[in-house]
Amino acid sequence: MPVSEAPFVALHGVTRRWNGAGGVQGVSLAVPRGAFVSILGPSGCGKSTLLRLLAGLETPQEGRIEIAGRDVTARSPAERGLSMVFQSYALFPHLNVRENILFGMKVRRATRPEREQALARATAMTGLQGLERRKPAELSGGQRQRVALARAVVSGQPLCLMDEPLSNLDAKLRHTVRRDIKALQRRLGLTVIYVTHDQAEAMSLSDHVVLMREGRTEQTGAPETLYHRPATPFVARFIGDPPMALVEGAALGEAGQIGIRIEALERVPEGRADLTARVADAEYLGAETRLLLDHPQAEGLALILPGRVALAPGETVGLHLPEKHRVRFGAQAEAAAARDRGAAAAATRDGREAALPSPSTREDTR
Amino acid sequence: MTPTLSRRPETAHALERRRRAIHGWLLLTPALAMLATFAFYPSVATVWTSLFSRGTRRNPSEFVGLENYARLFDDPTFREVAVNNILYAAVTIPISIVLALVMALWANSKIPARSFLRTAYFTPTVLPMIAAANLWLFFYTPGFGVLDQIGALFGAPSVNWLGQPETALWAVCAVTIWKEAGFFMIFYLAALQTIPEDLREAAEIEGASRWTYTRRVVLPLLAPTTLFVLVNAMINSVKLIDHLFILTKGGPSDSSKLILYYIWESAFAFFDAPSAAAMTVLVLIVLGAVAALQFRLLDRRTHYR
Ligand SMILES: Nc1ncnc2c1ncn2[C@@H]1O[C@H](COP(=O)(O)OP(=O)(O)OP(=O)(O)O)[C@@H](O)[C@H]1O
Ligand SMILES: [Mg+2]
């Protein structure tokens, strides 16, 4: 998809490693204005490093970073025009909510009326009214999270970086705050770059997902793309709950590996089956039964059948893998991907910049 | 829940509480006994002694009320010594604290050889005060002392730092500051390391300069440490007199004499125990009052984590 306008945030082959290990390596990325982009990946894959590079808290050893058309690679964090929500929230423990939120405005010498106005707006938006005089220690985790959010809102910067802002919250709160963040981003037209290791969070929140692995981008695209068209088995295993089932091509008379979403699997009589698997376990879930299946040349096979299905472990079922739902990974998909990532252009796997379509273009494709 | 069921845990609870209380007192007893023997009893005895006259062979000591105190206020030496001590405190406390803070901030920043720096700053603290005083005695020696030699390079005349009334007290102050700053730095350094790095990063992103961050975040977060150090420094300004014995012995003509030295002199050189006891009581009262004041004033504005 061609990028119609210049990206708002752009990374060109950015590398930052520690003694040749960890960190990020040759990451390129283009984020359009107003997009909500998730950086997703397993622990230690370099998500935080990437975010800190963007924020200017780390300096890249190679590559360039552009924000709003300016090369900011050598600029200080304050000059980059961004706000950041830390995983730990980084609230000043000795200042109350009000002082925490207004810290930046005071530093920038905003006038008193300006500050009052911004504070009122931010507390209203984040539902913090009445808590202005409390110290962070006197707030719940969710409230602290909101203060951190309000601080980012008040800064008035067009770009907001968030590093796993929900990881300290319980599951229920995480859901509501997630929605709040999304609403806030829409209302303010913010460009948000959001780090998470939770694929469900990334899928539900973002316009685009950047999936990282060992310091490189593995695949970049809309959540649907990553879900239905994973570029590598790694993506297939990471995205979705349950993730894709992976079958050795040999079992199906094909080369390479075949990925398929389990909801696309069909049960057929064994005579017509592409694959015959053994039932490992059956979970009755009320509306449906989930069969966990075993096959020597497949991983993650499962079958969802409506209603209650009486199949004991050990019995066999015939499976049909519909052609249009099969995702093919090249013979040495993983090895090829690894080699590919070894080359400088990690994000140019398809011969073009891993540019994210702008939200408007993407809207049309829906 | 039936009443019998709910009463049972209650009695168990009461028993448990009593058992805990007994345990608590048992654990406190050794410390209390030590304190009683070596702190409470001597304090009371000191107050007691200060109310009696000095006994000689001919007139045994008798109760004189506050006469010893009245005599003290008429004693010009006591007044000079008190003024000396106030000056000494007024100079050494703020300078050593500020120095400690600056050194800690520096030793905590990302600079090369910072562990060397920390060790270097801490060395004076490890040295016994007597050894430190001997070292400085050598620095101060007129003629071939280090200070004079450096001065001579710039053509300054030789100065007998410890031997003249105008400079003796300040020379003693310098040794105290040199000794204490490193010690206080350790407390600041420890406190600085508990401040999470991301606070600095958050402030940096908000556009705060290093100085703004230090002033608005670091210093307030160090306030509890400062309070602790302040009280310690104050107590030390009375307590720490070892170096006087080496450097000046309070001279020349009492110009560098501090209260505790004078108390020691009164008690063990002039054998005037009642007068020494009276001074001790006065010092305790003043120290207690100042400490209480500091705690009340600063506690309210201090953020504890
Ligand atoms: N300051 C550092 N010094 C040395 N190695 C580092 C440093 N920061 C990060 N690394 C290494 O770089 C890699 C990526 O770290 P990063 O913090 O970016 O991971 P992450 O994706 O954010 O993981 P998580 O989800 O656990 O937060 C890790 O292997 C880490 O050990
Ligand atoms: Mg991280």
mmCIF file of C-alpha atoms in Angstrom, chain A residues 23-280:
data_model
loop_
_atom_site.group_PDB
_atom_site.id
_atom_site.type_symbol
_atom_site.label_atom_id
_atom_site.label_comp_id
_atom_site.label_asym_id
_atom_site.label_seq_id
_atom_site.Cartn_x
_atom_site.Cartn_y
_atom_site.Cartn_z
ATOM 1 C CA GLY A 23 18.287 -4.325 22.257
ATOM 2 C CA VAL A 24 16.952 -3.754 18.754
ATOM 3 C CA GLN A 25 18.553 -4.277 15.384
ATOM 4 C CA GLY A 26 17.849 -2.582 12.079
ATOM 5 C CA VAL A 27 14.266 -1.671 12.814
ATOM 6 C CA SER A 28 12.439 0.419 10.231
ATOM 7 C CA LEU A 29 8.965 1.672 10.765
ATOM 8 C CA ALA A 30 6.599 4.331 9.511
ATOM 9 C CA VAL A 31 3.656 5.483 11.570
ATOM 10 C CA PRO A 32 1.036 7.807 10.079
ATOM 11 C CA ARG A 33 -0.386 10.717 12.070
ATOM 12 C CA GLY A 34 -3.251 9.774 14.349
ATOM 13 C CA ALA A 35 -2.537 6.053 14.290
ATOM 14 C CA PHE A 36 -2.653 3.693 17.231
ATOM 15 C CA VAL A 37 0.297 1.370 16.810
ATOM 16 C CA SER A 38 1.111 -1.519 19.101
ATOM 17 C CA ILE A 39 4.563 -2.907 19.494
ATOM 18 C CA LEU A 40 4.044 -6.515 20.396
ATOM 19 C CA GLY A 41 6.396 -9.319 21.230
ATOM 20 C CA PRO A 42 7.583 -11.744 23.847
ATOM 21 C CA SER A 43 9.550 -10.592 26.864
ATOM 22 C CA GLY A 44 13.026 -9.317 26.083
ATOM 23 C CA CYS A 45 12.455 -8.823 22.365
ATOM 24 C CA GLY A 46 13.343 -5.124 22.519
ATOM 25 C CA LYS A 47 9.967 -3.413 22.759
ATOM 26 C CA SER A 48 10.963 -1.101 25.585
ATOM 27 C CA THR A 49 14.273 -0.399 23.931
ATOM 28 C CA LEU A 50 12.494 0.644 20.757
ATOM 29 C CA LEU A 51 10.191 2.944 22.710
ATOM 30 C CA ARG A 52 13.076 4.461 24.643
ATOM 31 C CA LEU A 53 14.895 5.077 21.392
ATOM 32 C CA LEU A 54 11.854 6.929 20.125
ATOM 33 C CA ALA A 55 11.646 8.920 23.335
ATOM 34 C CA GLY A 56 15.302 9.834 23.202
ATOM 35 C CA LEU A 57 16.133 8.041 26.431
ATOM 36 C CA GLU A 58 18.496 5.811 24.437
ATOM 37 C CA THR A 59 20.671 6.844 21.536
ATOM 38 C CA PRO A 60 20.735 4.643 18.448
ATOM 39 C CA GLN A 61 24.090 3.299 17.325
ATOM 40 C CA GLU A 62 22.849 3.232 13.769
ATOM 41 C CA GLY A 63 19.889 4.573 11.867
ATOM 42 C CA ARG A 64 17.716 7.651 11.932
ATOM 43 C CA ILE A 65 14.562 8.631 13.775
ATOM 44 C CA GLU A 66 12.162 11.195 12.392
ATOM 45 C CA ILE A 67 9.201 12.715 14.142
ATOM 46 C CA ALA A 68 6.866 15.105 12.344
ATOM 47 C CA GLY A 69 9.264 15.321 9.438
ATOM 48 C CA ARG A 70 12.231 16.366 11.580
ATOM 49 C CA ASP A 71 15.311 14.282 12.113
ATOM 50 C CA VAL A 72 15.371 13.976 15.900
ATOM 51 C CA THR A 73 18.035 11.287 16.185
ATOM 52 C CA ALA A 74 20.363 13.576 18.110
ATOM 53 C CA ARG A 75 17.689 15.591 19.891
ATOM 54 C CA SER A 76 16.932 15.474 23.599
ATOM 55 C CA PRO A 77 13.669 13.905 24.777
ATOM 56 C CA ALA A 78 12.136 17.299 25.500
ATOM 57 C CA GLU A 79 12.777 18.506 21.965
ATOM 58 C CA ARG A 80 10.937 15.622 20.354
ATOM 59 C CA GLY A 81 7.445 16.786 21.216
ATOM 60 C CA LEU A 82 6.152 13.654 22.876
ATOM 61 C CA SER A 83 4.789 12.400 26.135
ATOM 62 C CA MET A 84 5.339 9.039 27.740
ATOM 63 C CA VAL A 85 3.445 6.780 30.097
ATOM 64 C CA PHE A 86 5.868 4.527 31.938
ATOM 65 C CA GLN A 87 5.176 0.992 32.979
ATOM 66 C CA SER A 88 5.846 2.037 36.570
ATOM 67 C CA TYR A 89 3.904 5.284 35.911
ATOM 68 C CA ALA A 90 6.926 7.256 37.203
ATOM 69 C CA LEU A 91 4.776 9.521 39.337
ATOM 70 C CA PHE A 92 6.618 11.859 41.664
ATOM 71 C CA PRO A 93 5.885 10.362 45.089
ATOM 72 C CA HIS A 94 6.193 13.623 47.030
ATOM 73 C CA LEU A 95 3.830 15.588 44.784
ATOM 74 C CA ASN A 96 0.065 15.283 44.862
ATOM 75 C CA VAL A 97 -2.043 14.426 41.833
ATOM 76 C CA ARG A 98 -2.420 18.042 40.823
ATOM 77 C CA GLU A 99 1.295 18.808 41.076
ATOM 78 C CA ASN A 100 2.151 15.609 39.268
ATOM 79 C CA ILE A 101 -0.120 16.428 36.368
ATOM 80 C CA LEU A 102 1.067 20.020 36.143
ATOM 81 C CA PHE A 103 4.771 19.282 36.620
ATOM 82 C CA GLY A 104 5.573 19.678 32.954
ATOM 83 C CA MET A 105 3.490 22.833 32.515
ATOM 84 C CA LYS A 106 5.241 24.413 35.472
ATOM 85 C CA VAL A 107 8.573 23.506 34.001
ATOM 86 C CA ARG A 108 7.512 25.113 30.741
ATOM 87 C CA ARG A 109 6.297 28.149 32.679
ATOM 88 C CA ALA A 110 2.696 28.019 31.555
ATOM 89 C CA THR A 111 0.557 30.746 33.086
ATOM 90 C CA ARG A 112 -1.712 30.000 36.009
ATOM 91 C CA PRO A 113 -5.010 30.191 34.104
ATOM 92 C CA GLU A 114 -3.575 27.919 31.422
ATOM 93 C CA ARG A 115 -2.576 25.414 34.038
ATOM 94 C CA GLU A 116 -5.927 25.483 35.802
ATOM 95 C CA GLN A 117 -7.739 24.994 32.538
ATOM 96 C CA ALA A 118 -5.532 22.116 31.447
ATOM 97 C CA LEU A 119 -5.853 20.480 34.843
ATOM 98 C CA ALA A 120 -9.629 20.711 34.852
ATOM 99 C CA ARG A 121 -9.792 19.244 31.374
ATOM 100 C CA ALA A 122 -7.395 16.407 32.095
ATOM 101 C CA THR A 123 -8.972 15.401 35.404
ATOM 102 C CA ALA A 124 -12.411 15.446 33.824
ATOM 103 C CA MET A 125 -11.196 13.300 30.951
ATOM 104 C CA THR A 126 -9.547 10.755 33.188
ATOM 105 C CA GLY A 127 -12.135 10.798 35.954
ATOM 106 C CA LEU A 128 -9.742 12.068 38.599
ATOM 107 C CA GLN A 129 -11.877 14.896 39.954
ATOM 108 C CA GLY A 130 -11.755 15.110 43.720
ATOM 109 C CA LEU A 131 -8.435 13.327 43.977
ATOM 110 C CA GLU A 132 -6.259 16.342 43.180
ATOM 111 C CA ARG A 133 -4.815 16.635 46.675
ATOM 112 C CA ARG A 134 -3.876 12.989 47.106
ATOM 113 C CA LYS A 135 -0.338 11.701 46.945
ATOM 114 C CA PRO A 136 0.354 8.766 44.606
ATOM 115 C CA ALA A 137 0.735 6.450 47.608
ATOM 116 C CA GLU A 138 -2.884 7.205 48.515
ATOM 117 C CA LEU A 139 -4.219 6.101 45.131
ATOM 118 C CA SER A 140 -5.187 2.725 43.758
ATOM 119 C CA GLY A 141 -3.227 1.233 40.874
ATOM 120 C CA GLY A 142 -5.884 2.237 38.377
ATOM 121 C CA GLN A 143 -5.987 5.781 39.677
ATOM 122 C CA ARG A 144 -2.214 6.080 39.460
ATOM 123 C CA GLN A 145 -2.414 4.858 35.921
ATOM 124 C CA ARG A 146 -4.933 7.613 35.200
ATOM 125 C CA VAL A 147 -2.669 10.236 36.699
ATOM 126 C CA ALA A 148 0.106 9.089 34.394
ATOM 127 C CA LEU A 149 -2.345 9.316 31.526
ATOM 128 C CA ALA A 150 -3.525 12.767 32.583
ATOM 129 C CA ARG A 151 0.076 13.924 32.715
ATOM 130 C CA ALA A 152 0.520 12.800 29.129
ATOM 131 C CA VAL A 153 -2.734 14.509 28.093
ATOM 132 C CA VAL A 154 -1.805 17.793 29.741
ATOM 133 C CA SER A 155 1.517 17.908 27.958
ATOM 134 C CA GLY A 156 -0.459 18.546 24.770
ATOM 135 C CA GLN A 157 2.094 16.667 22.685
ATOM 136 C CA PRO A 158 0.790 15.024 19.522
ATOM 137 C CA LEU A 159 2.722 11.795 20.116
ATOM 138 C CA CYS A 160 2.252 9.591 23.138
ATOM 139 C CA LEU A 161 4.431 6.613 23.954
ATOM 140 C CA MET A 162 3.143 4.000 26.358
ATOM 141 C CA ASP A 163 5.188 1.164 27.813
ATOM 142 C CA GLU A 164 2.903 -1.614 29.036
ATOM 143 C CA PRO A 165 0.725 0.887 30.883
ATOM 144 C CA LEU A 166 -1.792 -1.751 31.937
ATOM 145 C CA SER A 167 0.508 -4.459 33.163
ATOM 146 C CA ASN A 168 0.051 -3.519 36.821
ATOM 147 C CA LEU A 169 -3.730 -3.655 36.700
ATOM 148 C CA ASP A 170 -6.019 -6.588 37.261
ATOM 149 C CA ALA A 171 -7.814 -8.146 34.318
ATOM 150 C CA LYS A 172 -11.102 -6.327 34.790
ATOM 151 C CA LEU A 173 -9.600 -2.896 35.272
ATOM 152 C CA ARG A 174 -7.347 -3.525 32.330
ATOM 153 C CA HIS A 175 -10.387 -3.807 30.111
ATOM 154 C CA THR A 176 -11.970 -0.546 31.193
ATOM 155 C CA VAL A 177 -8.740 1.435 31.138
ATOM 156 C CA ARG A 178 -7.972 -0.026 27.730
ATOM 157 C CA ARG A 179 -11.207 1.431 26.429
ATOM 158 C CA ASP A 180 -10.473 4.755 28.108
ATOM 159 C CA ILE A 181 -7.081 4.952 26.464
ATOM 160 C CA LYS A 182 -8.560 4.247 23.079
ATOM 161 C CA ALA A 183 -11.316 6.838 23.580
ATOM 162 C CA LEU A 184 -8.794 9.421 24.718
ATOM 163 C CA GLN A 185 -6.596 8.753 21.718
ATOM 164 C CA ARG A 186 -9.540 9.242 19.336
ATOM 165 C CA ARG A 187 -10.809 12.367 21.041
ATOM 166 C CA LEU A 188 -7.415 14.070 21.073
ATOM 167 C CA GLY A 189 -6.304 12.734 17.713
ATOM 168 C CA LEU A 190 -3.120 11.458 19.351
ATOM 169 C CA THR A 191 -0.604 9.284 17.641
ATOM 170 C CA VAL A 192 -0.019 6.503 20.132
ATOM 171 C CA ILE A 193 2.769 3.978 20.124
ATOM 172 C CA TYR A 194 1.858 1.353 22.612
ATOM 173 C CA VAL A 195 4.105 -1.414 23.909
ATOM 174 C CA THR A 196 2.553 -4.626 25.124
ATOM 175 C CA HIS A 197 3.323 -8.305 25.337
ATOM 176 C CA ASP A 198 -0.377 -9.179 25.392
ATOM 177 C CA GLN A 199 -1.495 -10.012 21.868
ATOM 178 C CA ALA A 200 -5.187 -9.604 22.726
ATOM 179 C CA GLU A 201 -4.505 -6.066 23.923
ATOM 180 C CA ALA A 202 -2.566 -5.239 20.798
ATOM 181 C CA MET A 203 -5.199 -6.729 18.502
ATOM 182 C CA SER A 204 -8.141 -5.017 20.138
ATOM 183 C CA LEU A 205 -6.595 -1.569 20.550
ATOM 184 C CA SER A 206 -4.537 -0.836 17.558
ATOM 185 C CA ASP A 207 -4.797 0.119 13.931
ATOM 186 C CA HIS A 208 -1.435 -1.503 13.325
ATOM 187 C CA VAL A 209 0.619 -4.070 15.090
ATOM 188 C CA VAL A 210 4.376 -4.352 14.942
ATOM 189 C CA LEU A 211 5.334 -7.827 16.040
ATOM 190 C CA MET A 212 8.913 -8.033 17.242
ATOM 191 C CA ARG A 213 11.204 -10.947 17.802
ATOM 192 C CA GLU A 214 14.733 -10.867 19.151
ATOM 193 C CA GLY A 215 15.243 -7.217 18.382
ATOM 194 C CA ARG A 216 13.800 -7.199 14.873
ATOM 195 C CA THR A 217 10.374 -6.641 13.416
ATOM 196 C CA GLU A 218 8.842 -9.951 12.408
ATOM 197 C CA GLN A 219 5.696 -8.615 10.778
ATOM 198 C CA THR A 220 3.979 -5.277 10.546
ATOM 199 C CA GLY A 221 0.384 -4.797 9.592
ATOM 200 C CA ALA A 222 -3.238 -4.449 10.570
ATOM 201 C CA PRO A 223 -4.453 -6.845 13.277
ATOM 202 C CA GLU A 224 -6.554 -8.751 10.692
ATOM 203 C CA THR A 225 -3.525 -9.264 8.502
ATOM 204 C CA LEU A 226 -1.459 -10.667 11.325
ATOM 205 C CA TYR A 227 -4.345 -12.840 12.383
ATOM 206 C CA HIS A 228 -5.262 -14.265 9.015
ATOM 207 C CA ARG A 229 -2.081 -13.877 7.022
ATOM 208 C CA PRO A 230 0.868 -14.366 9.370
ATOM 209 C CA ALA A 231 4.153 -14.026 7.517
ATOM 210 C CA THR A 232 6.034 -16.615 9.531
ATOM 211 C CA PRO A 233 5.239 -19.529 11.827
ATOM 212 C CA PHE A 234 6.439 -17.344 14.717
ATOM 213 C CA VAL A 235 3.656 -14.861 14.026
ATOM 214 C CA ALA A 236 1.186 -17.706 13.611
ATOM 215 C CA ARG A 237 2.129 -19.065 17.014
ATOM 216 C CA PHE A 238 2.067 -15.667 18.707
ATOM 217 C CA ILE A 239 -1.152 -14.135 17.440
ATOM 218 C CA GLY A 240 -4.591 -15.342 18.441
ATOM 219 C CA ASP A 241 -5.883 -17.262 21.413
ATOM 220 C CA PRO A 242 -5.715 -20.136 20.661
ATOM 221 C CA PRO A 243 -2.947 -19.542 18.129
ATOM 222 C CA MET A 244 -2.888 -21.042 14.659
ATOM 223 C CA ALA A 245 -2.473 -24.753 14.252
ATOM 224 C CA LEU A 246 0.693 -25.619 12.340
ATOM 225 C CA VAL A 247 0.893 -28.711 10.190
ATOM 226 C CA GLU A 248 3.965 -30.075 8.421
ATOM 227 C CA GLY A 249 3.332 -29.815 4.687
ATOM 228 C CA ALA A 250 4.437 -33.410 4.218
ATOM 229 C CA ALA A 251 1.332 -34.607 6.029
ATOM 230 C CA LEU A 252 -0.798 -32.898 3.416
ATOM 231 C CA GLY A 253 1.317 -33.648 0.400
ATOM 232 C CA GLU A 254 2.686 -30.120 0.231
ATOM 233 C CA ALA A 255 6.020 -28.484 0.849
ATOM 234 C CA GLY A 256 6.836 -26.329 3.863
ATOM 235 C CA GLN A 257 4.464 -25.717 6.723
ATOM 236 C CA ILE A 258 0.747 -25.025 6.678
ATOM 237 C CA GLY A 259 -0.941 -22.807 9.211
ATOM 238 C CA ILE A 260 -4.650 -22.758 9.809
ATOM 239 C CA ARG A 261 -6.990 -21.124 12.314
ATOM 240 C CA ILE A 262 -8.755 -23.800 14.288
ATOM 241 C CA GLU A 263 -12.143 -22.216 13.677
ATOM 242 C CA ALA A 264 -11.586 -22.941 9.983
ATOM 243 C CA LEU A 265 -11.030 -26.672 10.546
ATOM 244 C CA GLU A 266 -13.901 -28.913 9.527
ATOM 245 C CA ARG A 267 -14.736 -32.361 10.754
ATOM 246 C CA VAL A 268 -15.292 -34.826 7.948
ATOM 247 C CA PRO A 269 -15.581 -38.617 7.705
ATOM 248 C CA GLU A 270 -12.153 -40.155 7.946
ATOM 249 C CA GLY A 271 -12.327 -41.457 4.411
ATOM 250 C CA ARG A 272 -12.390 -37.934 2.942
ATOM 251 C CA ALA A 273 -10.110 -36.370 5.538
ATOM 252 C CA ASP A 274 -6.911 -34.409 4.783
ATOM 253 C CA LEU A 275 -5.647 -35.358 8.183
ATOM 254 C CA THR A 276 -6.641 -37.855 10.802
ATOM 255 C CA ALA A 277 -5.915 -36.804 14.364
ATOM 256 C CA ARG A 278 -6.295 -38.447 17.720
ATOM 257 C CA VAL A 279 -8.376 -36.819 20.443
ATOM 258 C CA ALA A 280 -6.153 -35.848 23.377
#
